Coordinates of C-alpha atoms (C1' of nucleotides) in Angstrom, one line a residue:
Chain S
X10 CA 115.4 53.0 110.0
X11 CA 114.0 56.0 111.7
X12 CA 115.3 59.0 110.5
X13 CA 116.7 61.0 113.1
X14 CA 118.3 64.7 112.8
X15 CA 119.5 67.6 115.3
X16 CA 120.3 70.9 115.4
X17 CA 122.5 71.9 118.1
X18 CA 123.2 75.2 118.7
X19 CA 125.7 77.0 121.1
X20 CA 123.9 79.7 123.1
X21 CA 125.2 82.8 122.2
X22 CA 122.4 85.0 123.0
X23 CA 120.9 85.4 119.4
X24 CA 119.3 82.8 117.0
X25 CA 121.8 83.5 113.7
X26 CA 119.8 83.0 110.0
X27 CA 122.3 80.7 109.1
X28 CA 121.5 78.7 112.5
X29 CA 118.0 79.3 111.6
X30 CA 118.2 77.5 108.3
X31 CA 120.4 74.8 109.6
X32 CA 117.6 73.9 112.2
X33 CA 114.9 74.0 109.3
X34 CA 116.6 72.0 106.9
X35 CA 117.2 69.1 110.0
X36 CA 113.5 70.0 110.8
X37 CA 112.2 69.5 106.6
X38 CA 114.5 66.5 106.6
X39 CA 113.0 65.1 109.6
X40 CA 109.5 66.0 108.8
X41 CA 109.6 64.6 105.3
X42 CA 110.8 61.3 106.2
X43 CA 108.6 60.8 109.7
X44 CA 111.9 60.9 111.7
X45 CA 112.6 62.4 114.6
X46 CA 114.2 65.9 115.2
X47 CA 116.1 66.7 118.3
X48 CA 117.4 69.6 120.1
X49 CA 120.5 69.7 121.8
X50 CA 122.5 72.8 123.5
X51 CA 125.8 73.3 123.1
X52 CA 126.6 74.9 126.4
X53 CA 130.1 73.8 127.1
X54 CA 131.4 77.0 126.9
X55 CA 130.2 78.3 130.5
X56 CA 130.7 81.6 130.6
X57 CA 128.2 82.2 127.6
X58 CA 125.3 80.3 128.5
X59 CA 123.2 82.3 130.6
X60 CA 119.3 81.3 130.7
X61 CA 118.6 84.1 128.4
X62 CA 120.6 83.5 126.0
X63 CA 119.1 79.9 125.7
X64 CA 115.7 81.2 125.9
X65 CA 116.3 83.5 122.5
X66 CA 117.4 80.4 120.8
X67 CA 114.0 78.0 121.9
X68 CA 111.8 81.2 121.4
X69 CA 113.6 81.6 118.0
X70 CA 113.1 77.8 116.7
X71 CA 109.6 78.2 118.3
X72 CA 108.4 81.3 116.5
X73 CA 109.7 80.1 113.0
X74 CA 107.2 76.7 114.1
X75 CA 110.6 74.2 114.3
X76 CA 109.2 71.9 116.6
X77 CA 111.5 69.5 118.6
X78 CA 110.3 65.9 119.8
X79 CA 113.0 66.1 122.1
X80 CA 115.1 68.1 123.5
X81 CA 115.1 70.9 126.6
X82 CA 111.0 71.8 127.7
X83 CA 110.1 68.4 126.1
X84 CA 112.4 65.9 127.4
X85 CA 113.3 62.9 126.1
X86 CA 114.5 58.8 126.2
X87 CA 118.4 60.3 125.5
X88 CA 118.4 63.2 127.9
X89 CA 119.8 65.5 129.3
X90 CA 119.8 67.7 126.3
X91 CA 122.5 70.6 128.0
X92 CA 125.8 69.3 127.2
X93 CA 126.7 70.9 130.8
X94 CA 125.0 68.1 132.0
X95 CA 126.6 65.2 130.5
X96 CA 129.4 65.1 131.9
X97 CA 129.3 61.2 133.1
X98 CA 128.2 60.2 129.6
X99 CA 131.3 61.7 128.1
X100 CA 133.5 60.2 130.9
X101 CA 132.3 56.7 130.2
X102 CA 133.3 57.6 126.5
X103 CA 136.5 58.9 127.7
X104 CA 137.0 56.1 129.4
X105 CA 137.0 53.6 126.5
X106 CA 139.4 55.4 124.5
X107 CA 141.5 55.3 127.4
X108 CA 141.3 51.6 127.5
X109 CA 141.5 51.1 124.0
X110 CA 145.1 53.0 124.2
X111 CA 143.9 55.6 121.6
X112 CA 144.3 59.0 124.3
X113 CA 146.8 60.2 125.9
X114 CA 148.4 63.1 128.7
X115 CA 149.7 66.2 127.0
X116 CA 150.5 69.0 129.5
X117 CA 146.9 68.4 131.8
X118 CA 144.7 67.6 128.5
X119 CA 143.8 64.8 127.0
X120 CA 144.4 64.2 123.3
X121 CA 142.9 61.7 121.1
X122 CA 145.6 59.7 118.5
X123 CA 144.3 59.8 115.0
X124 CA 144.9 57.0 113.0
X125 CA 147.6 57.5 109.4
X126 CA 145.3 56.9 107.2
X127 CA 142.8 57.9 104.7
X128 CA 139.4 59.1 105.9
X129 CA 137.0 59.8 103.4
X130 CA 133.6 61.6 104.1
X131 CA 130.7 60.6 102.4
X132 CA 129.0 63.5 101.8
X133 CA 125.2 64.2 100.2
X134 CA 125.9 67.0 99.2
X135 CA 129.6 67.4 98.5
X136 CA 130.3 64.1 97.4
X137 CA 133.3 62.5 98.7
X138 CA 136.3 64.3 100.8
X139 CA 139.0 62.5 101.6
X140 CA 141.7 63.5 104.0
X141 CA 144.5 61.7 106.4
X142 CA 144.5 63.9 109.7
X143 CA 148.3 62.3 110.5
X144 CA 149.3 64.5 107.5
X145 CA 147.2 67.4 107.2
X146 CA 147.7 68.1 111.4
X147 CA 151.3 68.0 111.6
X148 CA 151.4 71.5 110.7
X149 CA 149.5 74.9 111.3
X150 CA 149.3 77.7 110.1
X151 CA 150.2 80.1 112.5
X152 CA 147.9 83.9 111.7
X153 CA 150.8 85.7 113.6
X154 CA 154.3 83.8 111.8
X155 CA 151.9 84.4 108.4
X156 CA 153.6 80.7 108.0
X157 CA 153.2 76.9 108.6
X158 CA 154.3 75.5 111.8
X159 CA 155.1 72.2 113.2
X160 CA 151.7 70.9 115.0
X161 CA 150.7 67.7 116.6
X162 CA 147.9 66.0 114.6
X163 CA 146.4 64.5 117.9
X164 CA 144.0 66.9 118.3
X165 CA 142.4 68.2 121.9
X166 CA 139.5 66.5 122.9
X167 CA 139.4 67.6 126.9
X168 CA 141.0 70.4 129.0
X169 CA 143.1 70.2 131.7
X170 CA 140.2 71.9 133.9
X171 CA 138.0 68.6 132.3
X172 CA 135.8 70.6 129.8
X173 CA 135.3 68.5 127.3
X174 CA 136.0 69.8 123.3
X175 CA 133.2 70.2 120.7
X176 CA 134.2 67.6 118.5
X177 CA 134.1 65.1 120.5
X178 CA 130.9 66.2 122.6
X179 CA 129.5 66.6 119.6
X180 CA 130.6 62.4 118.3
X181 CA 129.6 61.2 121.6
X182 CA 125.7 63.2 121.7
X183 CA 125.2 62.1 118.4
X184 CA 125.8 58.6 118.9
X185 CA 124.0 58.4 122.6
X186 CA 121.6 60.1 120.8
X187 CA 121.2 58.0 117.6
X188 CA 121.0 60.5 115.6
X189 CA 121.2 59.0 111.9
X190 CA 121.8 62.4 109.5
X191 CA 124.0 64.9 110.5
X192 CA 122.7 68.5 108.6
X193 CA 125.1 71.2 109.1
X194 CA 126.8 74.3 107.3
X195 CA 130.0 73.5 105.1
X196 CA 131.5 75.5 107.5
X197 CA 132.1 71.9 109.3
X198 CA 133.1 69.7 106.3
X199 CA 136.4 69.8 107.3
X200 CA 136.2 69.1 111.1
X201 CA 134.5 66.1 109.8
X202 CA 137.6 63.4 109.0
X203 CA 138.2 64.2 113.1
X204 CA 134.7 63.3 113.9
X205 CA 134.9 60.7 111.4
X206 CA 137.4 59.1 113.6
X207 CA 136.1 59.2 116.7
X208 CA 132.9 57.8 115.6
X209 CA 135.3 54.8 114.5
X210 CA 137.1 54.8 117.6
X211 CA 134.0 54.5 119.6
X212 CA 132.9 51.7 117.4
X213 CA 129.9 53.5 116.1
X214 CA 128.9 53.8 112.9
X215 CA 128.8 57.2 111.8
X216 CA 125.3 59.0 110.3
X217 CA 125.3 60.7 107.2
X218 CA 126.3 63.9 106.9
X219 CA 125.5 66.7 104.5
X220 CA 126.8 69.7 104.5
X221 CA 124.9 72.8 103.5
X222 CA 126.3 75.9 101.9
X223 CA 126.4 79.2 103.8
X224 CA 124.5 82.3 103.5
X225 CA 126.8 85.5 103.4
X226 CA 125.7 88.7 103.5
X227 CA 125.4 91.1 100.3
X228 CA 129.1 91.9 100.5
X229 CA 129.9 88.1 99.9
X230 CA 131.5 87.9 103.7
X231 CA 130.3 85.9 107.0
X232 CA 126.8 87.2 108.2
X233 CA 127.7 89.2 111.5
X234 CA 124.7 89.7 113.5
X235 CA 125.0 93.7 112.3
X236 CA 124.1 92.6 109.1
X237 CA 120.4 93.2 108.0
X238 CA 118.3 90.5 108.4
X239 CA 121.1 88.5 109.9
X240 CA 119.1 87.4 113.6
X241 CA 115.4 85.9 113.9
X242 CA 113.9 88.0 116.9
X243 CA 113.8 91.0 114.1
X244 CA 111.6 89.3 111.6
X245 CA 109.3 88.5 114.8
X246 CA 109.6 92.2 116.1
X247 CA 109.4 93.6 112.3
X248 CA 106.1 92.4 111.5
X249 CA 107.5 89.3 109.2
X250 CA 105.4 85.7 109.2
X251 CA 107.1 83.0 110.5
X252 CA 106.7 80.9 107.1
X253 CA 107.4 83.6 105.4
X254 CA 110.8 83.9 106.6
X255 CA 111.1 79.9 106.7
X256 CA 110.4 80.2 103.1
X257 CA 112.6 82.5 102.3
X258 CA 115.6 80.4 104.4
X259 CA 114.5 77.7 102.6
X260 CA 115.4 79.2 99.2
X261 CA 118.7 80.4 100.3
X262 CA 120.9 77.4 99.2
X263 CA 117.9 75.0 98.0
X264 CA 115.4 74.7 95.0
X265 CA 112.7 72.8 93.9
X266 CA 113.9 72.7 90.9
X267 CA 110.7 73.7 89.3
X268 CA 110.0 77.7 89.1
X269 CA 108.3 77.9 91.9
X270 CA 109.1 79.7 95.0
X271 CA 106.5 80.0 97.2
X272 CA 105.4 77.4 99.6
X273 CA 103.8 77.3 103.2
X274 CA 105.5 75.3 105.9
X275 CA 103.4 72.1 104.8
X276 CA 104.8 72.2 101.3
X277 CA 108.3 72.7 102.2
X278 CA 108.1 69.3 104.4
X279 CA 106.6 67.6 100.8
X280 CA 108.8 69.2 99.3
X281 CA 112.0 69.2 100.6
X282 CA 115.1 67.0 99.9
X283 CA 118.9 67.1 100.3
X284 CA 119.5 66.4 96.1
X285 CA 117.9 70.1 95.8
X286 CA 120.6 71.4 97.8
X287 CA 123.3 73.5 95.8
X288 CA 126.6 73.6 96.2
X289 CA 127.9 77.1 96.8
X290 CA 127.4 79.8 99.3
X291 CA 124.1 82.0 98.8
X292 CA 124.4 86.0 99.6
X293 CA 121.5 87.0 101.9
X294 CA 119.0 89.6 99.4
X295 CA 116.8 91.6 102.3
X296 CA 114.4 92.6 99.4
X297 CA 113.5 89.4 98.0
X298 CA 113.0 88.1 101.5
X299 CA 110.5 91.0 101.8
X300 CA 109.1 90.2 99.1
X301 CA 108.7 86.3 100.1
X302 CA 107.0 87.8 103.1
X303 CA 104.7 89.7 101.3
X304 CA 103.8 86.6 99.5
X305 CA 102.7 85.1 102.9
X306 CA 100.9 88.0 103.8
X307 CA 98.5 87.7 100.9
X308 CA 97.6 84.4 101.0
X309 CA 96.3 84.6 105.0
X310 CA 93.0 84.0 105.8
X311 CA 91.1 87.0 107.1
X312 CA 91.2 85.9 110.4
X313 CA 94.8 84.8 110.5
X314 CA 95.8 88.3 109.1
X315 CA 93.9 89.9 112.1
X316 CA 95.5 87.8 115.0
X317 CA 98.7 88.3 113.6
X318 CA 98.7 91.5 113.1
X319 CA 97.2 91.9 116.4
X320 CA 100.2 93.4 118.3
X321 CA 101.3 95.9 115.8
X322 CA 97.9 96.9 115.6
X323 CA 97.9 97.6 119.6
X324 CA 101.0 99.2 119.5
X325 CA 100.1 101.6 116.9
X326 CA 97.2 102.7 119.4
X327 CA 94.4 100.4 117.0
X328 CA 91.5 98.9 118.9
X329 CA 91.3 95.3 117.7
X330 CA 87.6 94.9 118.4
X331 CA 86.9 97.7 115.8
X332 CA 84.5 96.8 113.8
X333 CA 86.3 98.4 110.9
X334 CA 89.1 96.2 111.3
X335 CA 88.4 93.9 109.4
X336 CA 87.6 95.5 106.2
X337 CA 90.8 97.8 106.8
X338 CA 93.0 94.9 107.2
X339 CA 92.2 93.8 103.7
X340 CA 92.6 97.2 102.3
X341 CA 95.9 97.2 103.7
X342 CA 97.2 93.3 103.0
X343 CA 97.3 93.8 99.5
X344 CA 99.9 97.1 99.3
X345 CA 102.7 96.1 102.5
X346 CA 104.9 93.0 103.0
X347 CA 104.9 93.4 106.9
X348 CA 102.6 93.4 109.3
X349 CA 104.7 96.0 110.9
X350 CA 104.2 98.7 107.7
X351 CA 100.1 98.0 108.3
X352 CA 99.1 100.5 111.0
X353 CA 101.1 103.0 108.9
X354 CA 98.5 102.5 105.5
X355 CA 95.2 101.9 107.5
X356 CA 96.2 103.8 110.8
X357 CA 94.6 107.0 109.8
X358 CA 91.1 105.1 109.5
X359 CA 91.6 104.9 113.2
X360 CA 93.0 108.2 114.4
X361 CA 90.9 111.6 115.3
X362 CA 92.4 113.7 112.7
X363 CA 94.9 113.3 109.7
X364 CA 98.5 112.9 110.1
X365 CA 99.6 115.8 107.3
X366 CA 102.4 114.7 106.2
X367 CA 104.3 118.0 104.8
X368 CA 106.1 116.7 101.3
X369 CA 102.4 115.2 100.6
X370 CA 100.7 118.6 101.3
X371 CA 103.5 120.6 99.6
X372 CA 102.8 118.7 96.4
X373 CA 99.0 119.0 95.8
X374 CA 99.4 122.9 97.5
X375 CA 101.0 123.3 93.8
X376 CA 97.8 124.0 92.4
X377 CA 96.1 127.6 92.7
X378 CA 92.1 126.2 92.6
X379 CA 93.2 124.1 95.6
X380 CA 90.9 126.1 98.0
X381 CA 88.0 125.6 95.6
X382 CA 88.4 122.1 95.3
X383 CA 88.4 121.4 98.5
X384 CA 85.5 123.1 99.5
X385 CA 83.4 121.6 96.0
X386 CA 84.5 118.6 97.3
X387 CA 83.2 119.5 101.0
X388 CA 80.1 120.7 99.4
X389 CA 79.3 117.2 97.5
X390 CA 80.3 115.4 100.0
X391 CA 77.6 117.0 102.1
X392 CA 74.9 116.2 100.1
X393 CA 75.4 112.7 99.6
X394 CA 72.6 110.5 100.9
X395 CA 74.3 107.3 101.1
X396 CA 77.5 106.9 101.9
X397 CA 79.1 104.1 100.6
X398 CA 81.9 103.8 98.1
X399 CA 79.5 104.4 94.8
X400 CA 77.9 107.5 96.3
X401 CA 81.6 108.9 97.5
X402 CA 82.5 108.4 94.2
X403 CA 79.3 109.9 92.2
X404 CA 80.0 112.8 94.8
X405 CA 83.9 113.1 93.5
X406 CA 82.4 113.0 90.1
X407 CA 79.7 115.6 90.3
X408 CA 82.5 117.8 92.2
X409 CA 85.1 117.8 89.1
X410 CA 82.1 118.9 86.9
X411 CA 81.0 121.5 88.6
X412 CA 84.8 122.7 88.1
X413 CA 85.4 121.5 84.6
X414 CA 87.8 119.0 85.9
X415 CA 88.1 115.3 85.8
X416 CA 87.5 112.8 88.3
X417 CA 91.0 111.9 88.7
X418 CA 92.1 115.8 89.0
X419 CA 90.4 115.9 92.5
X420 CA 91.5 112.1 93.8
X421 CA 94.8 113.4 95.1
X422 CA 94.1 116.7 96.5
X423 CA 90.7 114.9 98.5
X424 CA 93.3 111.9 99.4
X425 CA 95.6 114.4 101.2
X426 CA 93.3 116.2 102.4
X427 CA 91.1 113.3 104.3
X428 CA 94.5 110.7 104.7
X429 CA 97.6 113.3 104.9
X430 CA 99.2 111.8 102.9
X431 CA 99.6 110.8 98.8
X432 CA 99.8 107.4 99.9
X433 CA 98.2 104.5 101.9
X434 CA 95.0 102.6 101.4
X435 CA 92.5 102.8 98.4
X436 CA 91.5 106.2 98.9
X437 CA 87.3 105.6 98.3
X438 CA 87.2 102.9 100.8
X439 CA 88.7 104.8 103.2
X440 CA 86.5 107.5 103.0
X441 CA 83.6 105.1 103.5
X442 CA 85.2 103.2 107.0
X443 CA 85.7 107.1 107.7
X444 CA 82.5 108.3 107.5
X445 CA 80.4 111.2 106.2
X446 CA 81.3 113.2 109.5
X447 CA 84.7 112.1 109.8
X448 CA 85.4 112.7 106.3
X449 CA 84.1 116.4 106.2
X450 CA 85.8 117.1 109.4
X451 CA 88.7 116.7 107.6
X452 CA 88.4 118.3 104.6
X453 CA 87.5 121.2 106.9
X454 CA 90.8 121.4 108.9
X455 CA 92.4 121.0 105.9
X456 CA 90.7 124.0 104.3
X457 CA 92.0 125.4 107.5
X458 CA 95.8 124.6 107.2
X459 CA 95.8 126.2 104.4
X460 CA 95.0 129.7 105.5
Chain I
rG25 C1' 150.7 79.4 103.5
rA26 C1' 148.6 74.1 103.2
rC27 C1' 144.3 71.5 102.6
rC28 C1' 139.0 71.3 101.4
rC29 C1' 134.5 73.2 98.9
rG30 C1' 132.7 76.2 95.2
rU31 C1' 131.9 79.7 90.5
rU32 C1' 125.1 80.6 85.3
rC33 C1' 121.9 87.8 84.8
rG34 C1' 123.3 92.9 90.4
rU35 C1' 120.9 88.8 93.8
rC36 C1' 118.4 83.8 94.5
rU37 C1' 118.2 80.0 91.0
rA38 C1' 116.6 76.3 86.4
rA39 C1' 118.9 73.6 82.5
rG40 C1' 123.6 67.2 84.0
rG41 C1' 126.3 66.9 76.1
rG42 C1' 122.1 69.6 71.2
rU43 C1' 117.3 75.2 74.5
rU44 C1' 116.6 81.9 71.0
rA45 C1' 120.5 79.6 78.4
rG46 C1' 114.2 79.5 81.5
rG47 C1' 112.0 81.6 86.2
rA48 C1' 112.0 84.9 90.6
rC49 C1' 113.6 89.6 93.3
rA50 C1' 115.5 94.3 92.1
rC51 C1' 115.6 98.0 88.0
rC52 C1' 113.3 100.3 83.5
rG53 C1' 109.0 100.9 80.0
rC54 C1' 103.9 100.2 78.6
rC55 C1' 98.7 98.9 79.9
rC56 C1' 94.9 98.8 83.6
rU57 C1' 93.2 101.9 87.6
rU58 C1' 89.4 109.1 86.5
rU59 C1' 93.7 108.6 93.4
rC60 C1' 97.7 105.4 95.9
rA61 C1' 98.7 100.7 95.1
rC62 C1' 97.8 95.6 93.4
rG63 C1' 97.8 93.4 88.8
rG64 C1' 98.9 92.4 83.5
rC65 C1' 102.4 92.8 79.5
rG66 C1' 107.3 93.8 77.8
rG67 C1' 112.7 95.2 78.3
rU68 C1' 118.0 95.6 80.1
rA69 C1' 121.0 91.7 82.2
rA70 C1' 124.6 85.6 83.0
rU71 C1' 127.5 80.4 81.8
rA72 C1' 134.9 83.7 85.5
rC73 C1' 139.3 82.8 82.2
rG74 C1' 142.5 79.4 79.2
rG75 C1' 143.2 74.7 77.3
rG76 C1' 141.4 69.9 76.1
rU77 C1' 137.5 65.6 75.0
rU78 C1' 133.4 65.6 71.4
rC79 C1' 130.1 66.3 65.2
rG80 C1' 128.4 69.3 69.3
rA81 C1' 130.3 71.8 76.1
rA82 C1' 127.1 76.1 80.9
rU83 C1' 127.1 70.7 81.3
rC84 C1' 132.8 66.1 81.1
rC85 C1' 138.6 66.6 82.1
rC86 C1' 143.0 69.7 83.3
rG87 C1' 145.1 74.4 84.5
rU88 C1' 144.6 79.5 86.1
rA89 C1' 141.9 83.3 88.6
rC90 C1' 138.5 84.6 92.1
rG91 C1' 135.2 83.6 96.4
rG92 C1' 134.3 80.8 100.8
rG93 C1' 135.8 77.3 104.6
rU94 C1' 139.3 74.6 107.9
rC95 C1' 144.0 74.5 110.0
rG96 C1' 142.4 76.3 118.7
rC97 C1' 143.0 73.5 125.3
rC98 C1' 136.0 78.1 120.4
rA99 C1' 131.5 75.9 118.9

RNA sequence: GACCCGUUCGUCUAAGGGUUAGGACACCGCCCUUUCACGGCGGUAAUACGGGUUCGAAUCCCGUACGGGUCGCCA
């Protein structure tokens, strides 16, 4: 049997982490076992689905690299893959529950008659749930009353305008659809005993199911989408990789059980499987995730680094033809975990003059032979023959001496003074992308600013 | 409220009857670096509570507490 998974999302205008991670553990699944992995769009709810807000979700699943082998842009043997345009299909269903006497008229919807027994979900993950739907639906907790109220079990399955109801577009897609596992947040484990039974009414035989645990935010409550971290076009506008972030995702309610943690997108599909799963919610930690990132960031090849980095370079005014790119970029990979925080360590490399950045200057104006140090520094500086990172350095050295300092004495006040700032990139091989000119230049102003 | 799922350092997790309860992020300290970082080494820190079963329980069972979910003509 060909695995076959989906992840069907309900466009809402944003691709949600948790919807993220539910489309990456279908995609892993899929990918691990050579199945197939659909994608299927929810948009029964008119009002919401709007092209853009379907085009966040694609763009989303396409930037974190979640492929689909079917689904909307790629087509398909069980299309359409809008739900707005299945209409017919779920008519045809419609009409064999109708036949089968198993639906009925309730005020202009239809309802579907759920059967007084015991359905019990067979669960990979939470083992298995077992439930009657006669019983647990004849009452409802009403939020308003603060009580229980009589209900009627026979739960909703189209309108009285003819929209049809999630859980049974959602029975009827999956089985037109053959899909064969069913990967979705726990969030559903107890709509299942309804889908349960309309897979059984339909005469299908249901897929497996597995429900995942959810991700909350720090607080321990639902992700909102105010909640850091909490929608995927950020990590994309913040500078974050996209396997980074699947990476992350993928540790957030899964393990492989060794103690590793870091794996590209290659590994994960190795790697992957549903007994690694846990079984309770996971809160959403920004700073590890950063930290993931920062992981990813490392390991890319040099050339990977620069096309990524690319745009945030460009925004930040960069040239990416400079020919000191490429060195800077690996000054600068090893000290951020975003491409987004590069410009700001290697960015100065790049600009006219420094950037002085006032607490910086504040703390290295502390010293009274300031003035002097600058200009020994200016003065060695001048004289150096070769400028590369040894002769910058023998410069530096020679400088201190002259002012019965040590080396490292003089580091901070000549990083201020050429960077603006106490922090950023290696200070020596800075100075040596800079140049002699550049670097002087600088020291100059600075000698300048201070009057 | 009823039903369902869950509970190991602050956070993510490992250990599925016998471990000094392991790792990672974060935090703190030391070393390295004559700068800023990286890095290396070390430290603080957990089995929710109460009962059982067992020679032995984080691990199995029951109860309680707490957290989450579901109970729509939302998905």
């Amino acid at each position: 049997m060909t695995v076959r998974t989906r992840f069907a999302p309900s466009p809402t205008g944003f691709l949600h982490i948790g919807g993220a991670r539910t489309a990456l553990y279908n995609w892993l699944f899929a990918r691990r076992h050579g199945g197939r992995f659909l994608l299927r769009v929810e948009d029964t709810d008119a009002e919401r689905s709007t092209d853009e807000s379907i085009r966040v979700i694609l763009d989303g699943l396409r930037w974190l690299g979640l492929d689909w082998d079917e689904g909307p842009g790629v087509g398909g043997p069980h299309g359409p893959y809008f739900q707005s345009e299945r209409k017919e299909i779920y008519d045809r269903h419609l009409a064999k529950l109708e036949s089968a006497g198993l639906v009925y008229e309730d005020e202009g919807a239809v309802r579907f008659r759920v059967p007084d027994r015991t359905l019990t979900v067979s669960d990979a993950i939470c083992g298995e749930v077992s439930t009657n739907l006669k019983e647990s639906g004849s009452r409802r907790y009403d939020a308003e009353l603060k009580q229980e109220v009589e209900a009627n079990p026979d739960f909703v399955i189209r309108r009285p305008n003819g929209g049809y109801i999630f859980h049974f577009v959602n029975v009827v897609d999956d089985i037109e659809m053959a899909i064969t596992h069913v990967i979705r947040g726990e969030d559903h484990l107890s709509n299942t005993p309804k889908h349960l039974a309309l897979f059984e009414a339909l005469g299908a035989t249901p897929p497996r199911f597995a429900h995942i645990p959810l991700n909350l935010n720090p607080s321990g409550t639902k992700m909102s989408k105010r909640d850091q971290g909490a929608l995927i076009h950020e990590y994309q506008e913040g500078g974050f990789l996209p396997s980074g972030v699947a990476n992350y995702m993928a540790l957030l309610g899964w393990s492989a059980k060794d103690d590793r943690e870091i794996f590209d997108i290659a590994e994960l599909v190795e790697r992957f499987d549903l007994a690694g799963v846990n079984h309770s919610n996971s809160k959403f930690d920004y700073g590890k995730c950063l930290w993931v990132n920062g992981e990813h960031l490392k390991r890319l090849s040099a050339s990977d680094l620069a096309s990524q980095a690319g745009p945030f370079l460009e925004r930040a005014g960069i040239d990416p033809a400079d020919p000191r790119l490429p060195e800077a970029l690996g000054l600068a990979r090893e000290r951020v975990q975003t491409l987004a925080e590069i410009p700001g360590v290697i960015g100065t490399i790049f600009a006219e003059a420094a950037t002085y950045d006032e607490s910086s200057v504040a703390k290295v104006k502390e010293r009274a032979d300031l003035p002097q140090a600058i200009a020994a520094l200016s003065d060695h500086f001048a004289a150096v023959d070769v400028w590369t990172a040894d002769g910058i350095k023998a410069a530096v050295q020679s400088a201190a001496e002259g002012l019965g300092l040590k080396m490292g004495a003089l580091m901070l006040p000549c990083r201020v003074a050429t960077m603006g700032s106490t922090s950023g990139a290696d200070l020596v091989p800075v100075m040596a992308l800079l140049g002699k000119e550049a670097v002087l230049k600088r020291l100059q102003e600075f000698a300048a600013r201070l009057g």
